[in-house]
XYZ file of C-alpha atoms in Angstrom:
669
model
C 1.210 27.627 21.007
C -0.940 29.025 18.213
C -2.640 32.406 18.346
C -6.087 30.815 17.961
C -7.853 27.684 19.107
C -10.463 26.506 16.600
C -10.034 27.220 12.895
C -13.796 27.475 12.541
C -13.657 30.652 14.675
C -11.447 32.451 12.152
C -13.197 35.164 10.063
C -11.895 33.683 6.802
C -13.343 30.270 7.702
C -16.775 31.804 8.282
C -16.552 33.745 5.046
C -15.648 30.589 3.138
C -18.644 28.815 4.651
C -20.904 31.615 3.441
C -19.293 31.483 -0.004
C -19.807 27.752 -0.221
C -23.443 28.098 0.810
C -24.107 30.657 -1.936
C -21.611 29.697 -4.662
C -19.922 26.394 -3.922
C -22.938 24.102 -4.137
C -23.798 25.409 -7.628
C -20.227 25.874 -8.845
C -19.490 24.431 -12.303
C -15.911 24.044 -13.510
C -17.140 23.515 -17.050
C -18.935 26.866 -16.987
C -15.884 28.571 -15.468
C -13.784 27.427 -18.426
C -16.430 28.796 -20.797
C -16.348 32.174 -19.029
C -12.572 32.465 -18.610
C -10.292 31.645 -21.541
C -7.260 32.192 -19.277
C -8.419 29.794 -16.567
C -5.654 27.248 -17.177
C -2.963 29.944 -16.935
C -4.548 31.444 -13.831
C -4.844 28.153 -11.961
C -1.728 26.223 -12.916
C 1.806 26.525 -11.561
C 5.145 25.203 -12.828
C 7.939 24.156 -10.493
C 11.501 24.230 -11.815
C 13.838 21.800 -10.106
C 17.498 22.381 -9.314
C 18.520 20.403 -12.402
C 16.301 22.447 -14.726
C 13.571 19.819 -15.055
C 9.972 20.952 -14.584
C 6.788 19.713 -12.950
C 3.461 21.234 -13.969
C 0.673 21.405 -11.377
C -2.688 22.028 -13.043
C -5.304 23.124 -10.494
C -7.693 24.512 -13.132
C -10.104 21.534 -12.968
C -10.765 22.193 -9.282
C -13.925 23.749 -7.833
C -12.439 27.199 -7.313
C -12.402 30.661 -8.860
C -10.424 33.774 -7.961
C -12.837 34.754 -5.192
C -12.647 31.340 -3.524
C -8.859 31.123 -3.913
C -8.410 34.581 -2.385
C -10.518 33.562 0.597
C -8.525 30.337 1.031
C -5.286 32.329 0.956
C -6.714 34.659 3.592
C -7.513 31.596 5.726
C -3.862 30.494 5.428
C -2.735 33.907 6.618
C -5.139 34.017 9.562
C -4.158 30.452 10.551
C -0.479 31.477 10.660
C 0.748 29.027 8.022
C 3.692 31.271 7.157
C 4.792 31.713 10.776
C 4.562 28.021 11.581
C 6.489 27.224 8.381
C 9.225 29.712 9.307
C 9.379 28.306 12.826
C 9.849 24.787 11.419
C 12.713 25.895 9.171
C 14.255 27.765 12.119
C 14.443 24.571 14.178
C 11.855 25.663 16.760
C 10.047 22.998 18.774
C 6.794 23.064 16.810
C 6.064 19.473 17.885
C 4.603 20.781 21.130
C 3.307 17.534 22.650
C 6.771 15.940 22.482
C 8.698 19.214 22.840
C 10.790 18.567 19.737
C 11.911 20.342 16.624
C 10.538 19.090 13.292
C 13.615 19.207 11.110
C 13.477 16.624 8.350
C 14.140 19.544 5.990
C 17.663 19.673 7.475
C 18.319 16.163 6.168
C 18.304 17.466 2.567
C 20.289 20.621 3.268
C 22.829 19.897 0.549
C 23.727 23.590 0.332
C 25.083 23.078 3.869
C 23.400 26.254 5.141
C 23.339 26.849 8.868
C 20.296 25.045 10.270
C 20.560 25.002 14.061
C 18.475 23.100 16.605
C 18.825 24.051 20.282
C 21.879 26.148 19.404
C 23.683 23.329 17.574
C 24.116 23.487 13.805
C 22.903 20.338 12.108
C 24.576 20.787 8.722
C 27.882 19.064 9.528
C 26.283 16.291 11.564
C 23.864 15.442 8.749
C 26.598 15.638 6.131
C 28.867 13.323 8.155
C 26.170 10.643 8.198
C 25.624 11.085 4.457
C 29.344 10.737 3.769
C 29.371 7.554 5.863
C 26.417 6.283 3.789
C 28.227 7.201 0.594
C 31.409 5.345 1.558
C 29.561 2.251 2.714
C 27.137 2.087 -0.236
C 30.009 2.431 -2.701
C 31.899 -0.387 -0.975
C 28.899 -2.685 -1.282
C 28.165 -1.707 -4.890
C 31.779 -2.072 -6.000
C 32.132 -5.506 -4.398
C 34.900 -4.442 -2.018
C 32.564 -5.109 0.929
C 32.221 -8.870 1.001
C 30.583 -11.512 3.128
C 32.490 -13.948 5.326
C 33.425 -16.146 2.341
C 34.876 -13.263 0.327
C 31.961 -13.128 -2.107
C 30.390 -9.734 -2.926
C 26.935 -8.840 -1.644
C 24.082 -9.690 -3.997
C 21.066 -9.165 -1.711
C 20.299 -6.418 0.806
C 17.468 -7.002 3.305
C 16.089 -3.932 5.079
C 14.292 -4.880 8.300
C 12.139 -2.048 9.664
C 8.546 -0.971 10.106
C 6.419 2.088 9.364
C 8.547 4.909 7.983
C 11.635 2.705 8.213
C 10.018 0.471 5.605
C 7.437 2.416 3.576
C 9.854 5.126 2.475
C 12.689 2.880 1.276
C 10.228 0.466 -0.362
C 8.543 3.284 -2.276
C 11.769 4.941 -3.428
C 13.558 1.755 -4.487
C 10.495 0.748 -6.513
C 10.072 4.222 -8.007
C 13.757 4.418 -8.998
C 14.251 0.772 -9.955
C 15.407 1.919 -13.401
C 18.593 3.235 -11.741
C 19.375 0.022 -9.828
C 22.654 -1.845 -10.213
C 22.109 -5.115 -12.133
C 22.707 -8.159 -9.948
C 22.118 -6.270 -6.709
C 18.712 -6.972 -5.178
C 16.934 -5.281 -2.314
C 14.270 -6.829 -0.075
C 12.133 -5.403 2.727
C 10.728 -7.091 5.819
C 8.293 -5.199 8.036
C 5.420 -7.451 9.049
C 5.702 -9.341 12.324
C 3.876 -12.171 10.570
C 6.612 -14.818 10.318
C 5.640 -15.427 6.718
C 7.271 -12.142 5.682
C 10.752 -12.958 6.971
C 10.466 -16.678 6.089
C 9.494 -16.068 2.462
C 12.163 -13.373 2.088
C 14.958 -15.601 3.379
C 13.826 -18.714 1.503
C 15.854 -18.116 -1.657
C 18.769 -16.071 -0.274
C 22.395 -17.133 -0.011
C 23.795 -16.558 3.470
C 27.261 -15.844 2.011
C 26.072 -12.866 -0.067
C 23.251 -11.342 2.017
C 23.522 -8.085 3.969
C 20.922 -7.081 6.595
C 20.104 -3.477 7.504
C 18.319 -3.296 10.876
C 16.369 -0.033 10.941
C 15.338 0.973 14.449
C 16.358 4.259 16.044
C 16.196 2.828 19.583
C 17.035 -0.732 18.488
C 14.135 -1.855 20.694
C 11.177 -1.664 18.277
C 9.418 -4.964 18.996
C 8.502 -5.995 15.460
C 11.835 -4.970 13.939
C 14.017 -6.617 16.580
C 11.943 -9.823 16.511
C 12.483 -10.040 12.751
C 16.158 -9.124 13.162
C 16.658 -11.961 15.661
C 15.005 -14.370 13.210
C 17.407 -13.187 10.502
C 20.353 -13.624 12.856
C 19.287 -17.176 13.729
C 18.917 -17.967 10.029
C 22.442 -16.694 9.436
C 23.930 -18.743 12.296
C 22.021 -21.835 11.196
C 23.892 -21.737 7.881
C 27.160 -20.360 9.244
C 27.911 -20.990 12.905
C 30.721 -18.438 13.382
C 29.028 -15.537 15.216
C 32.079 -13.316 14.739
C 31.087 -12.993 11.067
C 27.823 -11.233 11.948
C 29.709 -7.941 11.577
C 30.114 -8.596 7.857
C 26.434 -9.249 7.282
C 24.529 -6.977 9.677
C 24.388 -3.161 9.812
C 22.372 -0.935 12.172
C 20.388 2.196 11.335
C 20.172 3.238 14.959
C 21.535 5.468 17.713
C 21.573 2.879 20.540
C 25.200 1.735 20.511
C 24.793 -0.499 23.564
C 22.026 -2.617 22.004
C 23.751 -2.610 18.620
C 26.929 -4.048 20.175
C 24.912 -6.574 22.130
C 23.356 -7.829 18.881
C 26.827 -8.378 17.411
C 26.993 -5.426 15.028
C 30.179 -3.357 14.818
C 29.381 0.241 15.954
C 31.509 1.388 13.005
C 28.647 0.108 10.866
C 26.017 2.055 12.772
C 24.231 4.924 11.000
C 22.426 7.324 13.310
C 19.735 9.999 13.066
C 18.199 12.477 15.491
C 14.968 12.619 17.485
C 13.844 15.631 15.426
C 13.277 13.206 12.534
C 9.878 11.533 12.622
C 9.608 8.026 11.198
C 7.366 9.061 8.307
C 9.922 11.746 7.360
C 13.012 9.570 7.786
C 13.559 8.364 4.213
C 16.019 11.270 3.774
C 18.148 10.064 6.693
C 20.247 6.950 7.360
C 16.993 5.028 6.867
C 17.650 5.636 3.159
C 20.816 3.495 3.191
C 19.100 0.687 1.269
C 18.197 3.265 -1.397
C 21.772 4.544 -1.645
C 23.070 0.986 -2.030
C 20.443 0.074 -4.612
C 20.525 3.124 -6.917
C 23.920 4.592 -5.997
C 24.726 7.500 -3.710
C 24.828 10.089 -6.491
C 21.220 9.276 -7.352
C 20.265 9.304 -3.672
C 21.799 12.763 -3.345
C 19.826 13.940 -6.408
C 16.706 12.683 -4.605
C 17.671 14.873 -1.619
C 18.380 17.887 -3.815
C 15.007 17.612 -5.543
C 13.322 17.785 -2.146
C 15.612 20.637 -1.078
C 14.499 22.638 -4.130
C 10.833 22.255 -3.108
C 11.766 23.237 0.459
C 13.190 26.502 -0.793
C 10.142 27.117 -2.957
C 7.834 26.433 0.011
C 9.904 28.668 2.311
C 10.415 31.642 0.020
C 7.476 31.815 -2.412
C 4.442 34.058 -1.705
C 1.344 32.103 -0.715
C -0.573 32.787 -3.929
C 2.231 31.197 -6.001
C 3.255 28.597 -3.418
C 2.489 25.201 -4.950
C 2.307 23.047 -1.768
C 0.231 25.744 -0.031
C -2.266 25.717 -2.906
C -2.475 21.917 -2.734
C -3.105 22.039 1.017
C -5.748 24.779 0.700
C -7.681 22.743 -1.865
C -7.662 19.786 0.509
C -9.150 21.947 3.275
C -11.743 23.380 0.863
C -13.008 19.938 -0.084
C -12.690 18.340 3.334
C -14.315 21.050 5.416
C -16.757 22.722 3.071
C -17.722 20.056 0.526
C -17.617 17.269 3.114
C -15.200 15.149 1.064
C -13.530 12.644 3.369
C -11.185 11.001 0.887
C -8.347 11.992 -1.429
C -7.304 9.834 -4.368
C -3.713 9.810 -5.631
C -3.420 7.859 -8.881
C 0.039 7.720 -10.479
C -0.047 6.908 -14.176
C 3.348 5.283 -13.783
C 4.033 1.704 -12.703
C 7.291 2.671 -11.008
C 5.181 4.741 -8.575
C 2.952 1.834 -7.577
C 3.949 2.158 -3.885
C 3.666 5.952 -3.843
C 0.035 6.066 -2.559
C 0.870 3.646 0.285
C 3.766 5.889 1.312
C 1.532 8.973 1.193
C -1.072 7.210 3.330
C 1.265 7.180 6.309
C 2.535 10.685 5.594
C -0.964 12.158 5.482
C -3.042 10.003 7.811
C -0.512 9.555 10.621
C 0.288 13.264 10.488
C -3.224 14.709 10.370
C -5.378 11.991 11.873
C -5.880 14.135 14.975
C -8.960 15.508 16.736
C -7.346 17.866 19.285
C -5.958 21.287 18.376
C -2.658 22.785 19.421
C -4.805 24.738 21.870
C -5.712 21.422 23.564
C -9.358 21.547 22.441
C -11.335 18.983 20.481
C -12.040 20.157 16.956
C -15.586 20.828 15.779
C -14.580 20.196 12.152
C -13.111 17.377 10.081
C -9.330 16.995 9.930
C -7.240 14.313 8.158
C -8.447 12.976 4.831
C -8.529 9.280 3.984
C -5.847 9.035 1.326
C -5.854 6.071 -1.036
C -4.718 5.145 -4.506
C -3.357 2.639 -6.970
C -1.473 3.060 -10.234
C -3.543 3.685 -13.340
C -4.638 2.370 -15.676
C -5.342 -0.697 -13.538
C -7.145 1.533 -11.030
C -9.586 2.543 -13.752
C -10.825 -1.050 -13.775
C -11.005 -1.150 -9.998
C -12.486 1.830 -8.133
C -12.848 4.572 -10.754
C -16.513 3.598 -11.151
C -17.132 5.091 -7.705
C -15.135 8.209 -8.570
C -17.144 8.822 -11.746
C -20.700 7.868 -10.794
C -20.768 7.290 -7.050
C -22.507 9.482 -4.497
C -19.287 10.711 -2.901
C -17.085 13.608 -3.979
C -13.523 12.274 -4.291
C -10.887 14.895 -5.167
C -8.113 13.237 -7.142
C -4.477 13.842 -8.049
C -3.307 12.283 -11.320
C 0.469 12.000 -11.821
C 2.144 11.352 -15.170
C 5.660 11.561 -16.607
C 5.816 12.859 -20.176
C 8.801 10.600 -20.885
C 8.961 6.901 -20.089
C 12.091 5.051 -18.997
C 10.830 2.197 -21.153
C 9.515 3.589 -24.481
C 8.873 0.160 -25.945
C 6.944 -0.530 -29.171
C 7.755 2.932 -30.533
C 6.440 4.455 -27.288
C 2.915 3.162 -27.933
C 2.461 2.191 -24.276
C 3.298 5.677 -23.036
C 0.945 7.244 -25.573
C -1.899 5.018 -24.377
C -1.042 5.860 -20.775
C -1.064 9.598 -21.507
C -4.364 9.352 -23.381
C -5.964 7.793 -20.294
C -4.389 10.425 -18.023
C -6.034 13.203 -20.039
C -9.294 11.340 -20.680
C -9.993 10.515 -17.038
C -9.514 14.101 -15.851
C -11.622 15.444 -18.713
C -14.418 12.909 -18.167
C -14.546 13.669 -14.454
C -14.874 17.378 -15.218
C -17.294 17.496 -18.162
C -19.345 14.361 -17.513
C -22.097 13.311 -19.955
C -25.641 14.680 -19.886
C -28.991 13.201 -20.965
C -28.856 14.705 -24.433
C -25.454 13.182 -25.189
C -26.514 9.786 -23.875
C -29.625 9.763 -26.066
C -27.654 10.894 -29.091
C -25.459 7.837 -28.597
C -28.555 5.639 -28.948
C -29.562 4.915 -25.363
C -33.305 4.907 -24.636
C -35.741 4.468 -21.781
C -34.506 3.340 -18.409
C -30.938 2.885 -19.644
C -30.410 6.656 -20.060
C -29.762 7.612 -16.405
C -27.372 4.699 -15.979
C -25.121 6.108 -18.698
C -25.160 9.713 -17.468
C -22.129 11.240 -15.712
C -22.631 14.287 -13.511
C -19.092 15.608 -14.072
C -17.824 18.526 -11.978
C -15.573 16.131 -10.043
C -12.270 17.825 -9.175
C -8.831 16.670 -10.249
C -5.313 18.057 -10.000
C -3.077 16.985 -12.869
C 0.630 16.719 -12.040
C 2.813 16.385 -15.124
C 6.535 15.712 -14.743
C 9.076 15.412 -17.521
C 10.452 12.102 -16.266
C 10.497 10.190 -12.969
C 14.121 10.845 -12.033
C 15.601 10.884 -8.520
C 15.289 14.687 -8.459
C 11.677 14.580 -9.631
C 10.718 11.947 -7.065
C 12.360 13.962 -4.271
C 10.377 17.022 -5.361
C 7.079 15.108 -5.448
C 7.598 13.656 -1.965
C 8.515 17.068 -0.530
C 5.467 18.603 -2.245
C 3.140 16.202 -0.427
C 5.018 16.715 2.857
C 4.349 20.441 2.672
C 0.741 19.903 1.527
C 0.318 17.858 4.714
C 2.007 20.611 6.737
C -0.347 23.243 5.288
C -3.427 21.169 6.094
C -2.301 20.642 9.684
C -1.431 24.308 10.173
C -4.880 25.429 9.013
C -6.620 22.812 11.166
C -4.376 23.953 14.046
C -3.305 20.416 14.924
C 0.120 18.969 15.671
C 0.999 17.032 12.525
C 4.173 15.583 14.028
C 3.201 13.327 16.924
C 1.409 9.974 16.723
C -0.104 9.138 20.073
C -2.768 7.099 18.327
C -0.125 4.510 17.456
C 0.992 4.087 21.058
C -2.115 2.650 22.775
C -2.212 -0.408 20.529
C 1.498 -1.026 21.168
C 1.013 -0.976 24.950
C -1.949 -3.366 24.844
C -0.134 -5.677 22.426
C 2.798 -6.023 24.844
C 0.490 -7.060 27.675
C -1.449 -9.528 25.512
C 1.811 -10.908 24.124
C 2.900 -11.931 27.620
C -0.466 -13.587 28.210
C -0.156 -15.558 24.971
C 3.181 -16.964 26.129
C 1.374 -18.416 29.173
C -1.084 -20.249 26.855
C -3.860 -20.164 29.417
C -7.312 -18.671 29.101
C -7.847 -15.188 30.560
C -10.665 -13.464 32.407
C -9.450 -9.906 31.727
C -10.110 -7.544 28.760
C -13.500 -6.674 27.312
C -15.914 -9.540 26.538
C -15.227 -9.609 22.786
C -11.425 -9.548 23.151
C -11.576 -12.146 25.945
C -13.624 -14.616 23.870
C -11.421 -14.100 20.795
C -8.274 -14.514 22.905
C -9.471 -17.748 24.513
C -10.534 -19.041 21.103
C -7.094 -18.471 19.570
C -5.475 -20.228 22.550
C -7.686 -23.235 21.862
C -7.284 -23.155 18.081
C -3.513 -22.679 18.093
C -3.020 -25.775 20.290
C -5.306 -27.960 18.189
C -3.724 -29.710 15.232
C -5.979 -29.348 12.232
C -6.507 -32.419 10.084
C -8.857 -32.751 7.159
C -11.229 -35.703 7.633
C -10.254 -38.601 5.401
C -13.597 -40.432 5.380
C -16.950 -39.038 4.275
C -19.641 -38.447 6.880
C -22.326 -39.507 4.387
C -22.088 -41.852 1.387
C -22.308 -40.237 -2.023
C -25.808 -40.513 -3.539
C -26.561 -39.382 -7.098
C -30.017 -38.351 -8.264
C -30.397 -37.949 -12.075
C -33.397 -36.024 -13.387
C -34.564 -35.403 -16.990
C -35.727 -31.827 -17.590
C -37.095 -31.466 -21.133
C -40.400 -30.760 -22.988
C -40.631 -34.432 -23.961
C -40.606 -35.402 -20.282
C -42.886 -32.787 -18.631
C -43.320 -34.871 -15.515
C -39.639 -35.655 -15.392
C -37.940 -39.022 -15.057
C -35.628 -39.800 -12.177
C -33.014 -42.417 -11.349
C -30.729 -42.628 -8.331
C -27.556 -44.488 -7.383
C -25.724 -44.973 -4.103
C -21.939 -44.818 -4.455
C -21.032 -46.386 -1.113
C -17.668 -47.573 -2.435
C -16.493 -43.929 -2.564
C -15.381 -43.278 1.003
C -12.847 -40.390 0.942
C -12.550 -36.893 -0.478
C -9.728 -38.032 -2.767
C -12.054 -40.680 -4.240
C -14.819 -38.062 -4.626
C -12.447 -35.789 -6.539
C -11.307 -38.659 -8.750
C -14.918 -39.582 -9.549
C -15.916 -36.057 -10.568
C -12.744 -35.599 -12.632
C -13.750 -38.663 -14.684
C -17.429 -37.682 -14.752
C -16.533 -34.234 -16.093
C -14.136 -35.585 -18.727
C -16.371 -38.374 -20.056
C -19.916 -37.074 -19.574
C -20.178 -33.348 -18.770
C -17.621 -31.800 -21.131
C -18.700 -33.808 -24.235
C -22.341 -32.830 -23.486
C -21.715 -29.250 -22.356
C -24.968 -27.265 -22.241
C -27.072 -30.412 -21.873
C -26.092 -31.444 -18.338
C -25.418 -29.752 -15.015
C -25.029 -30.908 -11.442
C -24.801 -29.609 -7.897
C -23.114 -31.275 -4.950
C -24.690 -30.845 -1.520
C -22.827 -30.895 1.794
C -24.901 -33.956 2.827
C -23.469 -36.068 -0.001
C -26.466 -35.719 -2.324
C -25.567 -34.938 -5.947
C -28.394 -33.721 -8.201
C -27.698 -34.177 -11.917
C -30.060 -32.567 -14.458
C -29.988 -33.747 -18.088
C -32.171 -32.820 -21.072
C -32.603 -36.225 -22.747
C -33.281 -39.825 -21.927
C -30.226 -40.853 -23.905
C -27.946 -38.688 -21.765
C -29.577 -40.080 -18.613
C -28.723 -43.621 -19.789
C -25.130 -42.593 -20.602
C -24.697 -41.052 -17.161
C -26.134 -44.112 -15.419
C -23.930 -46.419 -17.464
C -20.834 -44.409 -16.492
C -21.796 -44.458 -12.805
C -22.567 -48.184 -12.761
C -19.319 -49.050 -14.535
C -17.336 -46.699 -12.314
C -18.861 -48.226 -9.176
C -18.211 -51.739 -10.449
C -14.659 -50.855 -11.344
C -14.150 -49.208 -7.979
C -15.492 -52.310 -6.195
C -13.262 -54.542 -8.316
C -10.259 -52.355 -7.527
C -11.092 -52.480 -3.836
C -11.273 -56.283 -3.996
C -7.909 -56.356 -5.783
C -6.395 -54.133 -3.101
C -7.721 -56.433 -0.382
C -6.310 -59.478 -2.193
C -2.931 -57.709 -2.517
C -2.911 -56.961 1.197
C -3.743 -60.607 2.039
C -0.977 -61.790 -0.316
C 1.536 -59.449 1.315
C 0.477 -60.650 4.738
C 0.932 -64.321 3.706
C 4.323 -63.566 2.209
C 5.321 -61.744 5.370
C 4.385 -64.721 7.502
C 6.360 -67.087 5.246
C 9.421 -64.868 5.499
C 9.052 -64.681 9.263
C 8.848 -68.502 9.507
């Protein structure tokens, strides 16, 4: 239980509101740089990883000064961020609604320090699972683990959902450079049958290994997909005793694992103090260890461990994740910003924003405090993002000139894994990384726009207000250690936000209601009968899908209306227009319509491009507009010849059918 109820009652919160009202609305980052030559040094921090690599966090383009930062730090102290952090690292049950410890930090305790939960040290238990993962992943990678036919594994399919999918997907994509050639990894999460069907389509049953990721081994979507995979396996290889060579469980439910046909020796467990969105560090990361090698997976853990120690032991004013979390609160609760953009300037990180969405929005999408009271302030931000530079041609328009304030994090690695063309690609990427942050800060005023030649009403359209905050995160290279550090940074940013908002960032009751309703509706769908329960909208939609799913859809072969073509001349020499029409009643199917227009385009429209256009109506009327009498005659000639040819062909087809019928009768006689 926290020592306060609503964060808005804290003195520091009220002081920040007063500061925003007097300073924040008029605050100019550009002017702050002009006043303070040391601003970059004062508002940037460098993290040094365990391997000596560095990550620079530049907060200097944010809407803060020393006064505002000091007040935000005071808010962190009054909200008890340090105490809650220490309680988490001590293994206390800070997940109050589920009465559990929150101990994902213990999963990357590679120093093997004592980290007890409920009086039991976790270090050895975690390390035992990791050693099991190491042994197994090395067997698969070396080829000593084989399928039933003795062939080595070439494809690993991870079947999970939520954190059991998003984490491994993100990491394997981010660290693809370190993958073993010839060893592929696939992920199935969606209950839509298309996901599992398309994944299995090109796989070889002899060389495919399935990892079933479900702690309880009862997660509906995961087990349904797992059963489909099992049936696919047995369809191609009927000996069920060989399932043990092709299926592995990331679970703690030995009974259900055995029942499925998996050898408990190939079961990798994890504890209930690991939430799904924090489970990538656990046995859920087995697909990662297989794909990039255990040594690289361990470096990923150690990078996160280094950030953990920084977060635990560094004073608040120098604490990088704390500063990131405080900025989020500043924008969310005082500037009214509801979104947070994360744009990695690195294609390997293309799934990083999707991973962070679950981390942030499932953790802090809460409206009740730890004091069991509804908040009177905004909590979780809407996190989104895509890799740049593609994102610049997608939604950056809104970031630059829209009416909403969108704080953004830009992430770049100074060194590319693929420095092709004399590193020209990376130089272009870096130039955009710097340019976007600078443009968002400085903008472009009326004077500059006019100096560039714009006049009149165009001027305001080309103005940029600037003063839009960004945090620039510059790593040396996206290595396993760097990625681990970045993920842990955002975990602790999320923790800091939740602590200040006084919410429980570690439950997810909002996910449960939909699951319960889905189970009930699923049973009704099996019955295939209409229902009278549920709300009116759901009831009508439900009954509609019952009807639609039992009705075989067929495209109509014949046209409802015959095709009629109206040709009009539109030119100065024919001010009153001239019109001709034709009825193409020999064209009776959509295939024939398509054939006609293919020929019409090739022989009339394309050679006379710019002089003819047509529109086809749903009632079968085609209006053709031409700009000369000559073109009208050419179009009519084509249509008349086409119709004649079509009629002749139809007559030939009828004659062929009669001939076949006569021949058939002769043979029968």
